[in-house]
Amino acid sequence: MTDPVVSIQHLQKRFGHTQALSDVSFDLYPGEVFGFIGPNGAGKSTTIRILLGMLRASGGTATVFKKNVWRDDVAIHKQVAYVPGDVFLWPNLTGGEIIDFLLRLNHQSHSARTDDLIKQFNLDPRKKARTYSKGNRQKVALIAAFSLDVALYIFDEPTSGLDPLNEEVFQQNLLHLKQQGKTVLLSSHILSEVERACDHVGVIKAGRIIKTGTLADLRQLTSTKVQVQTVQPLTDLANQPVSNLKLSGHDTQATFTVATNHLGTVMDQLANHQIVTLESTPPTLEDLFLHYYDNPGDDQHA
Amino acid sequence: MHDRQTWRLTRFNLRHDWQLIILWLLMIVGLTGAAAGKFNGLYGDSASITSIVKVLKMPAMTAILGRFSGHSPFTTADIFANEMMVFLGLFVAMMMIFFAVRNSRQEESNGELELIRSRSVSRVSPLLAAALELLIIAITLGGLLFVSLQASGMHGMTRQGNLLMSFSLAGFGWAFGTLVLVLAQFSESPKTVTGLSYLVLGISYLVRMLTDIKAPKLSLYTPLGWLEKLSPYHHNYFGPVWVTLGIGLICLILAVLLVGQRDLGAGFINPHLGRATASPFLRGPFSLLWRLTKFSSAAWLIGLFILGMAYGSIFNSIGNLFKSNPELAKIMGHAAVSAANQTLILQFIALLMIVFATLATIPALQVLLRLNTDEAKGQLELLHATATPRRRFYLSAVFMSLLIGTFVLVGALLGLDTANLMVLAHPIHQHDFIWAVIAYLPPIYTTLGLSALLVGLLPRWQWISWLIPAYGFISLYLGRLLDLPTWAKRLTPYGWINEVPVKEPQIATLLVLLLIAGAAFLIGGLAYCHRDLIEN
């Protein structure tokens, strides 16, 4: 098995008396697009800032490219592009100047790709940063990140403030990175964004990773919604491992939810009743998210 | 509804600002009260009064503290009023610039105003709220000054004189504050507004100095000149106070008219489009700092050059015993008089060095503290994720601050020397200027070093750095007149330089200062590279 690009083991961080991170562990392998999801204040940005050597971990270990994130930060940064959630720029510099400057700090330069990105995101690079809206400041950081040719891309809630058109441009470029086999860490609470691009996700809650895995893995743990119509009445469905059961139309129509791992058994049972129509909705990331966040007990046995 | 919203906003602002207001007021009132309380001890009897009056009437002192007015017999209170008025005026103006910018342009550029304006608040209300807060600060200042003067029990003071002193300063401050509110309408950047305000204050100080020396009557046409013409404890002219208040009112009306004409967040000076790509020189933290500070650094350099020229242009009035003390000059004889004249000028330069050194520290310190202030604004987060080591950020800020401090001090002395060569028949020697620079660079570096220590170790407390030049200036500039003990003058690095160029600089002291600076830079740098960045 190849070595992970990012490896975090039991990471902890305290700020004075507040425990910002209590136990964060996950690995990120080459070519993976990892969705780091959790609500505001759960510790996403703190984890990322530790990965970037801006904050020092209070416990646990974190490596990027098998290097220590605190000690070897500069060596690591040569192969990292980063977009923070809130981009603040010097009011007197233009967007174009800042993009070039950021590229040069990583020993790279303005390329045809940069021009292309400026066009894609529809940014006027001659305007002073003071006149940029939040979305435009975000674009400056995104353009600088996407035009870097590096191994690892880290995005911390990158689309906050972008309009739908630019969000789409972001998604396209993200998919482009994925096709090129780049490794991406995408922190977000906009779940559709994560769902579209990420193959692996980690859920963080109150400074603790409560679940990691592929989207398919996570879906196993939640329920699928089923709408079914049969010829024979479905009264015996109540004995099955289903919940929220609602019967109608002389008990031949039913809607219910079923835990994904029991889906097979229930389907077998339904088949005996001669299915007329069947509609099943797989859980969205929204459902997953609510599942993990609505059940405070869940993090114990995760 | 207009007035109720204004009052509501004012209360909101005051809740924001009250700690800072108390800090500023304590500083100004404390300084005034402490000085007034000390004056009976210093200038209580007629002998000491006679001798200090002679000193204060010398052109050098006129240039710095304002023209001595009144007629004998002089009382302790007269000395106090003449010595402190212009000086306190400067401080009050600085306080008002701070609060006026904070509640006008700064609030607007932070985006706070946008939130407020989206409510049912008129375009003018926030401006009136700022003016009202300035008025409240001014009245509080006047009241506190009056109480502290009354309590000081200076010989020769009168209630009317104390009232005049206190409220003329308050009125001056308010008027200057409203002037800043006008300036705030022109540029969208709070830094530019602050810069413009200090420019106006600086020019008015310089013009007052030149007119005080060359044509005293003309001082009446400068804002600081009004403070000089009040004659507290003698004639008690209240006229200039009303004029000041009238001008404040006119400024306020002007600001109201202007604010109604412009867009939210915009100034009258519009930003133009800039470069689409970066210049090839913009490559690292050092060139970034250069790009960010080149205009303000140039302004400081030119400003101090002009200040130096202005001070130097009065060398011939200062070093002229035939004019200022003809009897003494007759007794001394020609050769002795010209030697004495030279000494007078050198003494003047020694006092000026404190002004120049503390002023040169300001832009240097601003650059150094950017390590944390830009960080707190989030502007450095993108940079820290690039392949640029932290030590380069630190070293860039340190070198840039050392360079700026050095060049600004040199600029001031070049100005002084230029005027020296122009106005004096027998100019002061070049080596005196060179020694003055060599002697005053180490304390500037030490101040920067100690500040770098704070930047690295206690980033949240780095504002303490400002106390070093501030206290250094007050303790040394007024220290002699207030008769401060030596230890109190030596609390800052500036206090260890012994009257250069009157005396030779003490090389050993300079070396120790440089060593302290070097060690502090080193420790500060290590701390900076090994701590959490202060991202929020």
mmCIF file of C-alpha atoms in Angstrom, chain B residues 252-448:
data_model
loop_
_atom_site.group_PDB
_atom_site.id
_atom_site.type_symbol
_atom_site.label_atom_id
_atom_site.label_comp_id
_atom_site.label_asym_id
_atom_site.label_seq_id
_atom_site.Cartn_x
_atom_site.Cartn_y
_atom_site.Cartn_z
ATOM 1 C CA LEU B 252 -19.010 70.175 11.267
ATOM 2 C CA ILE B 253 -21.439 71.767 8.811
ATOM 3 C CA LEU B 254 -18.947 71.193 6.012
ATOM 4 C CA ALA B 255 -18.557 67.533 6.986
ATOM 5 C CA VAL B 256 -22.348 67.121 7.051
ATOM 6 C CA LEU B 257 -22.649 68.664 3.600
ATOM 7 C CA LEU B 258 -19.888 66.441 2.244
ATOM 8 C CA VAL B 259 -21.199 63.205 3.742
ATOM 9 C CA GLY B 260 -24.547 63.848 2.050
ATOM 10 C CA GLN B 261 -22.813 64.010 -1.325
ATOM 11 C CA ARG B 262 -20.947 60.743 -1.412
ATOM 12 C CA ASP B 263 -21.503 56.978 -1.527
ATOM 13 C CA LEU B 264 -21.093 54.820 1.523
ATOM 14 C CA GLY B 265 -17.513 53.590 1.773
ATOM 15 C CA ALA B 266 -16.271 55.935 -0.931
ATOM 16 C CA GLY B 267 -14.113 59.029 -0.695
ATOM 17 C CA PHE B 268 -13.862 62.051 -2.936
ATOM 18 C CA ILE B 269 -10.463 60.902 -4.046
ATOM 19 C CA ASN B 270 -11.336 57.864 -6.159
ATOM 20 C CA PRO B 271 -9.059 54.848 -6.404
ATOM 21 C CA HIS B 272 -7.826 54.179 -9.924
ATOM 22 C CA LEU B 273 -7.156 50.846 -11.554
ATOM 23 C CA GLY B 274 -3.760 49.331 -10.828
ATOM 24 C CA ARG B 275 -1.466 46.757 -12.371
ATOM 25 C CA ALA B 276 -2.895 43.515 -13.704
ATOM 26 C CA THR B 277 0.323 41.681 -12.876
ATOM 27 C CA ALA B 278 2.912 42.222 -10.161
ATOM 28 C CA SER B 279 6.136 44.060 -10.818
ATOM 29 C CA PRO B 280 9.123 41.717 -11.087
ATOM 30 C CA PHE B 281 10.460 43.195 -7.834
ATOM 31 C CA LEU B 282 7.557 41.957 -5.739
ATOM 32 C CA ARG B 283 9.085 38.620 -4.785
ATOM 33 C CA GLY B 284 9.128 38.170 -1.029
ATOM 34 C CA PRO B 285 8.151 39.550 2.368
ATOM 35 C CA PHE B 286 10.714 42.343 2.195
ATOM 36 C CA SER B 287 9.599 43.647 -1.178
ATOM 37 C CA LEU B 288 5.995 43.301 -0.012
ATOM 38 C CA LEU B 289 6.719 45.517 3.013
ATOM 39 C CA TRP B 290 8.439 47.966 0.719
ATOM 40 C CA ARG B 291 5.421 47.969 -1.595
ATOM 41 C CA LEU B 292 3.073 48.519 1.345
ATOM 42 C CA THR B 293 5.024 51.231 3.117
ATOM 43 C CA LYS B 294 6.911 53.122 0.451
ATOM 44 C CA PHE B 295 4.508 56.069 0.319
ATOM 45 C CA SER B 296 4.157 56.487 4.049
ATOM 46 C CA SER B 297 7.918 56.045 4.536
ATOM 47 C CA ALA B 298 8.599 58.675 1.904
ATOM 48 C CA ALA B 299 6.098 60.974 3.611
ATOM 49 C CA TRP B 300 7.874 60.518 6.947
ATOM 50 C CA LEU B 301 11.261 61.103 5.375
ATOM 51 C CA ILE B 302 10.159 64.289 3.623
ATOM 52 C CA GLY B 303 8.180 65.399 6.673
ATOM 53 C CA LEU B 304 11.154 65.094 8.993
ATOM 54 C CA PHE B 305 13.461 66.691 6.452
ATOM 55 C CA ILE B 306 11.125 69.700 6.379
ATOM 56 C CA LEU B 307 10.821 69.697 10.171
ATOM 57 C CA GLY B 308 14.622 69.698 10.349
ATOM 58 C CA MET B 309 14.828 72.562 7.856
ATOM 59 C CA ALA B 310 12.272 74.542 9.820
ATOM 60 C CA TYR B 311 14.146 74.105 13.090
ATOM 61 C CA GLY B 312 17.447 74.830 11.365
ATOM 62 C CA SER B 313 16.103 78.009 9.809
ATOM 63 C CA ILE B 314 15.881 79.615 13.247
ATOM 64 C CA PHE B 315 19.496 78.818 14.185
ATOM 65 C CA ASN B 316 20.475 82.427 13.528
ATOM 66 C CA SER B 317 17.816 83.694 15.946
ATOM 67 C CA ILE B 318 18.791 81.183 18.598
ATOM 68 C CA GLY B 319 22.533 81.674 18.417
ATOM 69 C CA ASN B 320 22.332 85.406 18.641
ATOM 70 C CA LEU B 321 23.256 86.637 22.096
ATOM 71 C CA PHE B 322 23.630 90.199 20.778
ATOM 72 C CA LYS B 323 19.929 90.184 20.165
ATOM 73 C CA SER B 324 18.560 88.034 22.983
ATOM 74 C CA ASN B 325 20.863 89.278 25.767
ATOM 75 C CA PRO B 326 22.773 92.405 24.639
ATOM 76 C CA GLU B 327 24.185 93.346 28.064
ATOM 77 C CA LEU B 328 25.718 89.932 28.561
ATOM 78 C CA ALA B 329 27.074 89.928 25.016
ATOM 79 C CA LYS B 330 28.786 93.290 25.572
ATOM 80 C CA ILE B 331 30.548 92.047 28.693
ATOM 81 C CA MET B 332 31.666 88.771 27.084
ATOM 82 C CA GLY B 333 33.508 90.159 24.072
ATOM 83 C CA HIS B 334 33.302 89.039 20.489
ATOM 84 C CA ALA B 335 35.152 85.715 20.476
ATOM 85 C CA ALA B 336 33.486 84.496 23.644
ATOM 86 C CA VAL B 337 30.076 85.484 22.327
ATOM 87 C CA SER B 338 30.488 83.521 19.121
ATOM 88 C CA ALA B 339 31.581 80.474 21.147
ATOM 89 C CA ALA B 340 28.573 80.930 23.424
ATOM 90 C CA ASN B 341 26.321 81.274 20.388
ATOM 91 C CA GLN B 342 27.614 77.958 19.065
ATOM 92 C CA THR B 343 26.935 76.292 22.416
ATOM 93 C CA LEU B 344 23.378 77.643 22.457
ATOM 94 C CA ILE B 345 22.730 76.123 19.049
ATOM 95 C CA LEU B 346 24.301 72.817 20.047
ATOM 96 C CA GLN B 347 22.060 72.725 23.113
ATOM 97 C CA PHE B 348 19.093 73.383 20.884
ATOM 98 C CA ILE B 349 20.161 70.524 18.616
ATOM 99 C CA ALA B 350 20.538 68.230 21.635
ATOM 100 C CA LEU B 351 16.920 68.929 22.575
ATOM 101 C CA LEU B 352 15.776 68.510 18.982
ATOM 102 C CA MET B 353 17.466 65.117 18.795
ATOM 103 C CA ILE B 354 14.898 63.799 21.270
ATOM 104 C CA VAL B 355 12.100 65.002 19.017
ATOM 105 C CA PHE B 356 13.715 63.519 15.918
ATOM 106 C CA ALA B 357 14.670 60.219 17.539
ATOM 107 C CA THR B 358 11.225 59.566 19.005
ATOM 108 C CA LEU B 359 9.510 60.659 15.784
ATOM 109 C CA ALA B 360 11.793 58.436 13.675
ATOM 110 C CA THR B 361 10.840 55.526 15.926
ATOM 111 C CA ILE B 362 7.148 55.813 15.003
ATOM 112 C CA PRO B 363 7.213 54.678 11.329
ATOM 113 C CA ALA B 364 9.866 52.079 12.143
ATOM 114 C CA LEU B 365 7.764 50.638 14.945
ATOM 115 C CA GLN B 366 4.649 50.624 12.765
ATOM 116 C CA VAL B 367 6.399 48.394 10.233
ATOM 117 C CA LEU B 368 7.696 46.039 12.890
ATOM 118 C CA LEU B 369 4.318 45.630 14.567
ATOM 119 C CA ARG B 370 2.761 44.719 11.217
ATOM 120 C CA LEU B 371 4.013 41.182 11.842
ATOM 121 C CA ASN B 372 1.130 40.834 14.266
ATOM 122 C CA THR B 373 -1.330 43.493 13.132
ATOM 123 C CA ASP B 374 -1.479 42.171 9.553
ATOM 124 C CA GLU B 375 -1.617 38.689 11.011
ATOM 125 C CA ALA B 376 -4.620 39.573 13.156
ATOM 126 C CA LYS B 377 -6.315 41.051 10.102
ATOM 127 C CA GLY B 378 -5.837 37.660 8.424
ATOM 128 C CA GLN B 379 -3.707 39.127 5.647
ATOM 129 C CA LEU B 380 -0.739 36.882 6.323
ATOM 130 C CA GLU B 381 -2.593 33.569 6.452
ATOM 131 C CA LEU B 382 -2.212 33.017 2.709
ATOM 132 C CA LEU B 383 1.485 33.814 2.925
ATOM 133 C CA HIS B 384 2.216 31.491 5.807
ATOM 134 C CA ALA B 385 0.950 28.579 3.727
ATOM 135 C CA THR B 386 3.583 29.249 1.053
ATOM 136 C CA ALA B 387 7.139 27.996 0.915
ATOM 137 C CA THR B 388 8.454 31.073 2.723
ATOM 138 C CA PRO B 389 9.880 30.407 6.170
ATOM 139 C CA ARG B 390 8.648 32.423 9.124
ATOM 140 C CA ARG B 391 12.086 33.738 9.881
ATOM 141 C CA ARG B 392 12.048 35.529 6.536
ATOM 142 C CA PHE B 393 8.894 37.378 7.515
ATOM 143 C CA TYR B 394 10.478 38.308 10.817
ATOM 144 C CA LEU B 395 13.832 39.336 9.387
ATOM 145 C CA SER B 396 12.158 41.342 6.637
ATOM 146 C CA ALA B 397 10.090 43.297 9.157
ATOM 147 C CA VAL B 398 13.117 43.862 11.394
ATOM 148 C CA PHE B 399 15.363 45.060 8.574
ATOM 149 C CA MET B 400 12.682 47.247 7.086
ATOM 150 C CA SER B 401 12.023 48.887 10.453
ATOM 151 C CA LEU B 402 15.745 49.452 11.058
ATOM 152 C CA LEU B 403 16.113 50.972 7.597
ATOM 153 C CA ILE B 404 13.127 53.269 7.990
ATOM 154 C CA GLY B 405 14.213 54.410 11.468
ATOM 155 C CA THR B 406 17.717 55.127 10.197
ATOM 156 C CA PHE B 407 16.693 56.964 7.055
ATOM 157 C CA VAL B 408 14.062 59.091 8.744
ATOM 158 C CA LEU B 409 16.522 60.205 11.439
ATOM 159 C CA VAL B 410 19.176 60.930 8.827
ATOM 160 C CA GLY B 411 16.563 62.833 6.819
ATOM 161 C CA ALA B 412 15.744 65.062 9.792
ATOM 162 C CA LEU B 413 19.409 65.881 10.330
ATOM 163 C CA LEU B 414 19.984 66.508 6.647
ATOM 164 C CA GLY B 415 17.190 69.058 6.803
ATOM 165 C CA LEU B 416 18.656 70.608 9.902
ATOM 166 C CA ASP B 417 22.117 70.731 8.342
ATOM 167 C CA THR B 418 20.845 72.158 5.047
ATOM 168 C CA ALA B 419 19.253 75.068 6.877
ATOM 169 C CA ASN B 420 22.348 75.363 9.082
ATOM 170 C CA LEU B 421 24.501 75.903 6.018
ATOM 171 C CA MET B 422 22.030 78.389 4.605
ATOM 172 C CA VAL B 423 21.345 80.663 7.568
ATOM 173 C CA LEU B 424 24.551 80.732 9.608
ATOM 174 C CA ALA B 425 27.624 82.709 8.670
ATOM 175 C CA HIS B 426 29.676 80.312 10.788
ATOM 176 C CA PRO B 427 27.730 77.051 10.434
ATOM 177 C CA ILE B 428 27.846 74.269 12.984
ATOM 178 C CA HIS B 429 30.456 71.660 12.036
ATOM 179 C CA GLN B 430 29.398 68.638 10.033
ATOM 180 C CA HIS B 431 30.832 66.207 12.546
ATOM 181 C CA ASP B 432 28.391 67.432 15.190
ATOM 182 C CA PHE B 433 25.504 66.297 12.997
ATOM 183 C CA ILE B 434 27.189 62.994 12.235
ATOM 184 C CA TRP B 435 27.811 62.338 15.921
ATOM 185 C CA ALA B 436 24.216 63.204 16.706
ATOM 186 C CA VAL B 437 23.022 60.564 14.247
ATOM 187 C CA ILE B 438 25.483 57.969 15.501
ATOM 188 C CA ALA B 439 24.471 58.630 19.088
ATOM 189 C CA TYR B 440 20.712 58.458 18.541
ATOM 190 C CA LEU B 441 20.518 55.436 16.236
ATOM 191 C CA PRO B 442 21.331 52.907 19.010
ATOM 192 C CA PRO B 443 18.447 53.956 21.296
ATOM 193 C CA ILE B 444 16.074 53.748 18.323
ATOM 194 C CA TYR B 445 17.373 50.247 17.584
ATOM 195 C CA THR B 446 17.048 49.255 21.231
ATOM 196 C CA THR B 447 13.437 50.427 21.313
ATOM 197 C CA LEU B 448 12.759 48.412 18.162
#
